[in-house]
Coordinates of C-alpha atoms in Angstrom, one line a residue:
M676 CA 88.4 -38.8 72.2
T677 CA 84.9 -40.1 72.5
I678 CA 83.4 -42.4 69.9
G679 CA 80.0 -44.0 70.5
G680 CA 80.1 -43.3 74.2
S681 CA 83.5 -44.9 74.8
T682 CA 86.5 -42.9 75.6
F683 CA 89.8 -43.8 74.1
T684 CA 93.1 -42.7 75.7
G685 CA 96.7 -43.1 74.8
D686 CA 96.1 -43.1 71.1
S687 CA 99.1 -41.7 69.4
S688 CA 97.8 -41.8 65.8
W689 CA 97.4 -38.7 63.8
A690 CA 93.6 -38.8 64.2
A691 CA 93.9 -38.4 68.0
R692 CA 95.9 -35.2 67.5
G693 CA 93.5 -33.5 65.1
A694 CA 91.9 -30.2 65.8
C695 CA 88.6 -31.9 65.3
V696 CA 89.0 -34.5 67.9
T697 CA 86.5 -32.8 70.2
M698 CA 84.1 -31.8 67.5
D699 CA 81.0 -33.6 66.4
P700 CA 82.1 -36.0 63.5
D701 CA 78.7 -35.5 61.7
G702 CA 79.6 -31.8 61.3
F703 CA 82.2 -32.9 58.7
F704 CA 79.6 -34.6 56.5
V705 CA 77.7 -31.5 55.3
Q706 CA 77.0 -30.2 51.8
G707 CA 77.1 -26.9 50.0
A708 CA 78.1 -23.7 51.7
E709 CA 78.4 -25.5 55.1
Q710 CA 81.5 -27.2 53.8
H711 CA 83.4 -24.0 53.6
A712 CA 82.8 -23.3 57.3
V713 CA 83.9 -26.8 58.2
K714 CA 87.1 -26.5 56.1
A715 CA 88.0 -23.5 58.2
A716 CA 88.3 -25.8 61.2
C717 CA 91.1 -27.7 59.3
G718 CA 93.1 -24.5 58.7
A719 CA 95.5 -24.7 61.7
C720 CA 95.2 -28.4 62.4
P721 CA 98.5 -30.0 63.2
V722 CA 97.7 -33.2 61.3
R723 CA 95.9 -31.7 58.3
T724 CA 98.4 -33.3 55.9
E725 CA 98.1 -36.8 57.4
C726 CA 94.3 -36.5 57.4
L727 CA 94.2 -35.4 53.7
A728 CA 96.7 -38.1 52.7
D729 CA 94.7 -40.8 54.4
A730 CA 91.5 -39.7 52.7
L731 CA 93.2 -39.6 49.3
D732 CA 95.0 -42.9 49.7
N733 CA 91.8 -44.6 50.8
R734 CA 89.6 -42.8 48.3
V735 CA 87.2 -41.5 50.9
D736 CA 84.1 -40.5 49.1
F737 CA 82.3 -38.3 51.6
G738 CA 83.0 -35.5 54.1
V739 CA 85.7 -32.9 54.6
W740 CA 89.1 -34.4 55.3
G741 CA 92.3 -32.5 55.6
G742 CA 90.6 -29.3 54.6
M743 CA 89.3 -30.6 51.3
T744 CA 85.8 -31.5 50.2
E745 CA 85.0 -34.7 48.4
R746 CA 84.7 -32.8 45.1
E747 CA 88.1 -31.2 45.6
R748 CA 89.6 -34.6 46.4
R749 CA 88.1 -36.2 43.4
R750 CA 89.5 -33.4 41.2
L751 CA 92.9 -33.9 42.7
L752 CA 92.8 -37.7 42.2
R753 CA 91.7 -37.3 38.5
R754 CA 94.6 -34.9 37.9
H755 CA 97.1 -37.2 39.5
P756 CA 96.0 -40.8 38.9
H757 CA 99.6 -42.1 39.1
V758 CA 100.1 -41.2 42.8
S759 CA 100.1 -44.2 45.0
D760 CA 101.4 -42.6 48.2
W761 CA 99.8 -39.2 48.9
S762 CA 101.5 -38.9 52.3
A763 CA 104.9 -38.8 50.8
L764 CA 103.8 -36.4 48.0
L765 CA 102.1 -34.0 50.4
R766 CA 105.1 -34.0 52.8
R767 CA 107.5 -33.1 49.9
A768 CA 105.1 -30.4 48.8
E769 CA 105.0 -29.0 52.3
Q770 CA 108.8 -29.0 52.6
Q771 CA 109.2 -27.2 49.3
A772 CA 106.6 -24.6 50.3
V773 CA 108.6 -23.7 53.4
G774 CA 111.9 -23.7 51.5
G775 CA 113.1 -27.1 52.8

């Protein structure tokens, strides 16, 4: 992964395994209809859930994270103000969706 001209190797965090790791990060901070195209890049990402949980847990205000826009994340946070660990909640939801 390249950030600011420096290459990081050996990073085992979820961010280093994202489908977007080779994409321009600025591309995820767009508005309007462009957001829908960016969200498509998240569709088959192996760490989509971790990315979304991180954005929700940290109340990230801007950009597309885990396949959701800032507006979608704000709506989700308003609907579920009691959630303190989005990672656990999203993992349970994923398991239930696949019948686990």
